[in-house]
C-alpha positions as a Python dict, from the first residue, in 0.01 Angstrom:
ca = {
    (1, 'X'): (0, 0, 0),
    (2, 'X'): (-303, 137, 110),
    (3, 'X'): (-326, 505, 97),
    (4, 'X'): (-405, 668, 470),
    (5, 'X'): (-655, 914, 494),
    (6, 'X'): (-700, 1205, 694),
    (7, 'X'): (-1060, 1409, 715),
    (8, 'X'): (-1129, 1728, 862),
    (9, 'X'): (-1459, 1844, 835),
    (10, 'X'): (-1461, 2241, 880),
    (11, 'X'): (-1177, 2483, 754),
    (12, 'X'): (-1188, 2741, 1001),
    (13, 'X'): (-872, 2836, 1202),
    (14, 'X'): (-889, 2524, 1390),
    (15, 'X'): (-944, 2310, 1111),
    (16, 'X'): (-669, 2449, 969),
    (17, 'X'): (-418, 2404, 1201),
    (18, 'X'): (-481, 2083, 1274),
    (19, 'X'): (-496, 1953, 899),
    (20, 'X'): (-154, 2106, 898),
    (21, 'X'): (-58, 1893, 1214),
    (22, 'X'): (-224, 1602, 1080),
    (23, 'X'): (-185, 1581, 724),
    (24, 'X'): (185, 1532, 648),
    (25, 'X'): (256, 1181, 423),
    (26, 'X'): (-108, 1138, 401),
    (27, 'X'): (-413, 1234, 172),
    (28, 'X'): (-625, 1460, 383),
    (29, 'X'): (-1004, 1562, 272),
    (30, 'X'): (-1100, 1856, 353),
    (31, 'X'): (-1485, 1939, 376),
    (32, 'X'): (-1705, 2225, 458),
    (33, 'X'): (-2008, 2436, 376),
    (34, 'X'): (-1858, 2743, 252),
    (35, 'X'): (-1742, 2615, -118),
    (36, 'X'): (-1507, 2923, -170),
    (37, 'X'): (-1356, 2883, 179),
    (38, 'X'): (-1308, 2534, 91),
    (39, 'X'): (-1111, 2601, -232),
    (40, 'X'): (-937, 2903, -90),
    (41, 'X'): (-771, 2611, 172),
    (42, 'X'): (-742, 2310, -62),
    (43, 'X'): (-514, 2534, -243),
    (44, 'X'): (-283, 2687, 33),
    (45, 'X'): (-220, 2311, 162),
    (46, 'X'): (-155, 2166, -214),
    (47, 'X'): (97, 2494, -217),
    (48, 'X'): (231, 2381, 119),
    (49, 'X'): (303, 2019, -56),
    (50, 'X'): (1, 1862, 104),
    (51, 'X'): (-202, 1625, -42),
    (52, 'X'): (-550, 1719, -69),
    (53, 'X'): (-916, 1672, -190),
    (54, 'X'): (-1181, 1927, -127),
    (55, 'X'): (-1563, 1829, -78),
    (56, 'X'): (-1858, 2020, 10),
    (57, 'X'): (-2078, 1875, 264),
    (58, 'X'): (-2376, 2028, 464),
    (59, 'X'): (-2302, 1844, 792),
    (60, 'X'): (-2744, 1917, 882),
    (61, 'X'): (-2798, 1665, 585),
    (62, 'X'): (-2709, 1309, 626),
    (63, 'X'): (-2722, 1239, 279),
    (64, 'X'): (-2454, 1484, 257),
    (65, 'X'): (-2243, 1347, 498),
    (66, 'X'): (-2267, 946, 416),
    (67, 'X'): (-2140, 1124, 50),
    (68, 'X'): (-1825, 1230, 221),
    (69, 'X'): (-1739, 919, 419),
    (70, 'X'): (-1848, 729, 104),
    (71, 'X'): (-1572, 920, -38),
    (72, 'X'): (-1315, 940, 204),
    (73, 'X'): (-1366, 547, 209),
    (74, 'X'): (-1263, 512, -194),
    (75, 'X'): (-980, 714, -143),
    (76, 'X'): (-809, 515, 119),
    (77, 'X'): (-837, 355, 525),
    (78, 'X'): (-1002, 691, 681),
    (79, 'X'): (-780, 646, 944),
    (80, 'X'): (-840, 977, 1115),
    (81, 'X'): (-1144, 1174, 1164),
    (82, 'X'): (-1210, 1547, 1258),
    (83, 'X'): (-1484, 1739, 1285),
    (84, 'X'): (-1424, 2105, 1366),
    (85, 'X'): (-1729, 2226, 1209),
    (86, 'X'): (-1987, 2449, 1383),
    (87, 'X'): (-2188, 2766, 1412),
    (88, 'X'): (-2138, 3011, 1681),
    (89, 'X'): (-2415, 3229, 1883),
    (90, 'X'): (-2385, 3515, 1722),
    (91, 'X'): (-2415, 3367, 1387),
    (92, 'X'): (-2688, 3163, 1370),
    (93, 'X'): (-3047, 3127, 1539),
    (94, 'X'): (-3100, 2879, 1776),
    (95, 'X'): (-3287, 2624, 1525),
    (96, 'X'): (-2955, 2648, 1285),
    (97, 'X'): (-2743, 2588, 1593),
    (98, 'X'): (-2917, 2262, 1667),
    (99, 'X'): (-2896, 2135, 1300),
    (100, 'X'): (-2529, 2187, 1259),
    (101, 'X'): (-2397, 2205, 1627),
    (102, 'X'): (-2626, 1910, 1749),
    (103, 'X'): (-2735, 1707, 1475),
    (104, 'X'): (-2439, 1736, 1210),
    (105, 'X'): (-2227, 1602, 1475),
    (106, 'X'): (-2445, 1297, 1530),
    (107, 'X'): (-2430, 1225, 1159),
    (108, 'X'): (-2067, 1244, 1103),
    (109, 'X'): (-2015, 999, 1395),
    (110, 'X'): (-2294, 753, 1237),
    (111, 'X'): (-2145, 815, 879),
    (112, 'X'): (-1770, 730, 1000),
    (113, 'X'): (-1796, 484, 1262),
    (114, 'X'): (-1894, 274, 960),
    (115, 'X'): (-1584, 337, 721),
    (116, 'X'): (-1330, 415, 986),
    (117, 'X'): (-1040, 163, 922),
    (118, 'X'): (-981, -49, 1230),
    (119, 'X'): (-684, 153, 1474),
    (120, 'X'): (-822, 442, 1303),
    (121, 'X'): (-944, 731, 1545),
    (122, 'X'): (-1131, 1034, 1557),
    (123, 'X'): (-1203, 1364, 1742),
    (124, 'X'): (-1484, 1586, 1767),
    (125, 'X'): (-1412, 1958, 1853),
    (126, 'X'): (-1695, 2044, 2141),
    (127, 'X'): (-1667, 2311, 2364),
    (128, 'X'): (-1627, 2433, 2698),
    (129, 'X'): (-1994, 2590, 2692),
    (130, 'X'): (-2096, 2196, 2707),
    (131, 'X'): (-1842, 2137, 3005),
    (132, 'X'): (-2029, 2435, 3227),
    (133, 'X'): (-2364, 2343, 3111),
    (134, 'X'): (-2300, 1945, 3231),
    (135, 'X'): (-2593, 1818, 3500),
    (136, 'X'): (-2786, 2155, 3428),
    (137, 'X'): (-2987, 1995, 3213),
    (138, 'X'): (-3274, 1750, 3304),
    (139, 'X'): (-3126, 1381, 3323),
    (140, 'X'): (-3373, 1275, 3060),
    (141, 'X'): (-3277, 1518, 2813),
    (142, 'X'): (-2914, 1418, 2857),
    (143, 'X'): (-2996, 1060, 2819),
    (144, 'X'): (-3167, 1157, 2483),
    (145, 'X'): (-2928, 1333, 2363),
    (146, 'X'): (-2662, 1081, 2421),
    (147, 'X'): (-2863, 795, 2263),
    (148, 'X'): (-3179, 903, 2094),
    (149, 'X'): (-3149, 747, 1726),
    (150, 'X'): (-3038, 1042, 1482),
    (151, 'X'): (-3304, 1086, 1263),
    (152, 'X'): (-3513, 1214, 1590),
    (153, 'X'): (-3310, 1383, 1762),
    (154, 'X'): (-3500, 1721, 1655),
    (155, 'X'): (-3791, 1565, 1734),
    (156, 'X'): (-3744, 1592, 2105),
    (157, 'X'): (-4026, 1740, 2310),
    (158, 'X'): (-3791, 1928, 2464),
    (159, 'X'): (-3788, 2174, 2213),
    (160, 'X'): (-4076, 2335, 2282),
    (161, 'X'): (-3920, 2503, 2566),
    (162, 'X'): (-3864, 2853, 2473),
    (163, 'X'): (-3549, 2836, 2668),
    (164, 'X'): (-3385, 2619, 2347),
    (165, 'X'): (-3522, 2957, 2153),
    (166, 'X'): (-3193, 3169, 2289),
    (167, 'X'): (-2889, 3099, 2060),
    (168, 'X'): (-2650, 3065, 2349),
    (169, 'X'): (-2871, 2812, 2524),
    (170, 'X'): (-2885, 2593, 2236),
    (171, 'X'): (-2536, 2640, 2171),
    (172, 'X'): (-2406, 2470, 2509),
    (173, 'X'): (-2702, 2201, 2523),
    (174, 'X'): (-2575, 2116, 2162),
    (175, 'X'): (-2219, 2107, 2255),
    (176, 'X'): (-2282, 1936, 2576),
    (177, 'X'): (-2472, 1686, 2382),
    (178, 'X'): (-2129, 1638, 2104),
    (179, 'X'): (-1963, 1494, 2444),
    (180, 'X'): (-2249, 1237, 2575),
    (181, 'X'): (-2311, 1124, 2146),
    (182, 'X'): (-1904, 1048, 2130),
    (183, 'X'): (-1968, 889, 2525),
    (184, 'X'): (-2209, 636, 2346),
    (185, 'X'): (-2022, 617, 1976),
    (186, 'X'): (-1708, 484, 2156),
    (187, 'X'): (-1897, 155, 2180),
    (188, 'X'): (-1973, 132, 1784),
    (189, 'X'): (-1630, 298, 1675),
    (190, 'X'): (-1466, 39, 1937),
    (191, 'X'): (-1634, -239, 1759),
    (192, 'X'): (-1405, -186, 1475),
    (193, 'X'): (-1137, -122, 1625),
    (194, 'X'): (-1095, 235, 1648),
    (195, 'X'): (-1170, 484, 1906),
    (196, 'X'): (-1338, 837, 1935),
    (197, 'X'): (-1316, 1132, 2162),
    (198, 'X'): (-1421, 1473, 2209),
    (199, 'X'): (-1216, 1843, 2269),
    (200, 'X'): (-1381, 2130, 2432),
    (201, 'X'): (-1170, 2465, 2373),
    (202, 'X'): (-1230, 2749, 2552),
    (203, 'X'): (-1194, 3099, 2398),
    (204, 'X'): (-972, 3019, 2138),
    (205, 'X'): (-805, 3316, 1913),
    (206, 'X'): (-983, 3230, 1605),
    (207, 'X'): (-1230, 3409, 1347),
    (208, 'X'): (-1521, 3285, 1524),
    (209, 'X'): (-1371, 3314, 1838),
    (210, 'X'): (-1287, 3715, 1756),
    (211, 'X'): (-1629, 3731, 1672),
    (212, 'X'): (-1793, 3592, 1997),
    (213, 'X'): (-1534, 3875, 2163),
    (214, 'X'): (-1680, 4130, 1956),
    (215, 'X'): (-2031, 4037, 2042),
    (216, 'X'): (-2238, 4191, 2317),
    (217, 'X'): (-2096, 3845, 2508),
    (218, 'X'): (-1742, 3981, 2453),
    (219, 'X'): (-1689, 4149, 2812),
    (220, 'X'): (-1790, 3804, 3006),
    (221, 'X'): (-1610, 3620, 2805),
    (222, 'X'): (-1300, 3868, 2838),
    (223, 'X'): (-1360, 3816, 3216),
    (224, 'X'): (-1347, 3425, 3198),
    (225, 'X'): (-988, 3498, 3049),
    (226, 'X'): (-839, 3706, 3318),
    (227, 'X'): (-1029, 3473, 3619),
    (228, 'X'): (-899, 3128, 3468),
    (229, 'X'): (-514, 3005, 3561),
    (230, 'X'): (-349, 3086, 3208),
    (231, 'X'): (-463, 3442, 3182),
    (232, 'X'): (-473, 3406, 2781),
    (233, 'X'): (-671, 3345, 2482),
    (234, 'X'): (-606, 2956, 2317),
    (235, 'X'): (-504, 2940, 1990),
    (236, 'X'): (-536, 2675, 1723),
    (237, 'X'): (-220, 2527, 1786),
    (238, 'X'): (-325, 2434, 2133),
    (239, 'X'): (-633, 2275, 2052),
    (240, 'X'): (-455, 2104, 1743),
    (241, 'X'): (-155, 1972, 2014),
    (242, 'X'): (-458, 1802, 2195),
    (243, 'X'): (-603, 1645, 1880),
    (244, 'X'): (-271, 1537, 1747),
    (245, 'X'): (-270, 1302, 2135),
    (246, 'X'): (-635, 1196, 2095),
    (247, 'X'): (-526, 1061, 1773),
    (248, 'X'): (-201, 901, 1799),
    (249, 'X'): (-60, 655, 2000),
    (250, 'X'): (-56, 791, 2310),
    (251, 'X'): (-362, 812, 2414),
    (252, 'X'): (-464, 420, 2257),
    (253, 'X'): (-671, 333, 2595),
    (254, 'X'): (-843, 665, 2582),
    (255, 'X'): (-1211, 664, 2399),
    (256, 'X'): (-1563, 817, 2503),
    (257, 'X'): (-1374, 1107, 2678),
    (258, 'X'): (-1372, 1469, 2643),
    (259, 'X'): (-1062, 1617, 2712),
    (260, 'X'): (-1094, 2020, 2821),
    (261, 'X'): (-842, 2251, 2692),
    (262, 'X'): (-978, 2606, 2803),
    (263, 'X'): (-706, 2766, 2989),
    (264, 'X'): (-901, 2709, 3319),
    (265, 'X'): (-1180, 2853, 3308),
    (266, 'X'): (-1395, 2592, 3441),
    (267, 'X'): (-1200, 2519, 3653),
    (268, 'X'): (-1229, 2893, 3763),
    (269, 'X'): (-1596, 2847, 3805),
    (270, 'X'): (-1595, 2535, 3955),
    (271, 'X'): (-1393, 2649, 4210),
    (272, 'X'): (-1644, 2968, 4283),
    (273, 'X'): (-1394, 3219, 4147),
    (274, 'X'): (-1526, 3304, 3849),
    (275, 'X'): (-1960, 3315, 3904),
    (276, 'X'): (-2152, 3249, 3627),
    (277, 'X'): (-2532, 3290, 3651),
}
């Protein structure tokens, strides 16, 4: 038999919970940028009883990434793909964003949709910030980022706008863009059979998530909380309930979507309850 393989790229709190969710019975890979992060959770899941490999990969760096699904491949049908990995406002500048947020994504769709085993599936972790930045945004610069070839997608004029210089406005223009670049990968991840969709939390109870509280953004943030219908903070668990239906049988006619799990927030705003300039 043909070992089943599981990848989660990113070993944060979400990445976490969900290679918990996901990894039982099967051999999961485990990859992120922060080596001793990486180790620290290879060996809590091999302690749980999981199976696991762990590999470094700097998602900016296509090189890097082909290495992983090159690797992923040997070991078994990739049969599951998750990418969880990102950088937050407060912890990056703007360019940084884009080449991890923006472009990493686009590379670990292009890497994957050419190893992932037919029926396979995967799911990329967006974010609400893309959901209430959606047809703010020029149409042209959507339609790039949805379909401009990889290697230019940082070579966009649109760069030049000192707008894309502010952290949190590069932060939802690269998250909106992770849900129009799975939009268009559905069509090559369909042609082999397998399907690929997106997940945009809202404020989730999670390291980075804490740390976006903390942050001179904390209060609005706190105040998209208490406006949307749940009244809470997410946790991992919820976002990893929504992956574990993107990727199972359930959801087998659902590809190219993004499915929002932010407590209701945008719905809040949509609805004029909760303004957002």
């Amino acid at each position: 038999m043909t070992d089943e393989v599981v990848v989660v790229i990113g070993v944060g709190g979400m990445g976490q919970a969900i290679a918990r969710r996901q990894g039982s019975g099967r051999k999961l890979v485990l990859a992120d940028f922060d080596q001793a992060g990486l180790n620290r959770t290879v060996e809590t899941l091999r302690g749980e009883g999981h199976q696991v490999d762990g590999h470094a990969v700097d998602v900016s760096a296509a090189r890097s990434v082909a290495d992983l699904a090159e690797s992923a491949a040997a070991a078994g049908a990739v049969v599951q793909v998750i990418h969880t990995a990102g950088l937050s406002p407060t912890q990056a500048t703007a360019d940084r964003i884009l080449q991890v947020d923006l472009l990493g994504v686009a590379h670990v769709l292009d890497a994957f949709g050419a190893v992932v085993a037919p029926g396979g599936a995967g799911v990329v972790i967006a974010s609400m910030a893309g959901s209430l930045t959606a047809e703010r945004f020029p149409a042209e610069l959507e339609g790039a980022l949805a379909l401009m070839p990889t290697d230019q997608l940082l070579d966009l004029p649109f760069w030049t706008d000192q707008a894309f210089a502010h952290p949190g406005i590069a932060y939802g223009l690269a998250k909106r863009a992770n849900q129009l670049r799975v939009q268009a990968a559905s069509l090559t991840w369909g042609a082999r059979g397998a399907r690929i969709n997106s997940v945009s939390p809202g404020v989730v109870s999670t390291p980075m998530g804490q740390e976006e509280l903390d942050s001179g953004s904390g209060a609005q943030m706190r105040g998209m909380v208490e406006a949307s219908g749940t009244k809470r903070l997410g946790t991992p668990g919820d976002i990893a309930n929504a992956v574990a239906f993107l990727l199972g049988p359930e959801s087998s006619f659902v590809t190219g979507t993004d499915l929002l799990v932010d407590g209701g927030v945008v719905a809040a705003v949509r609805s004029g309850a909760l303004p957002i300039g």
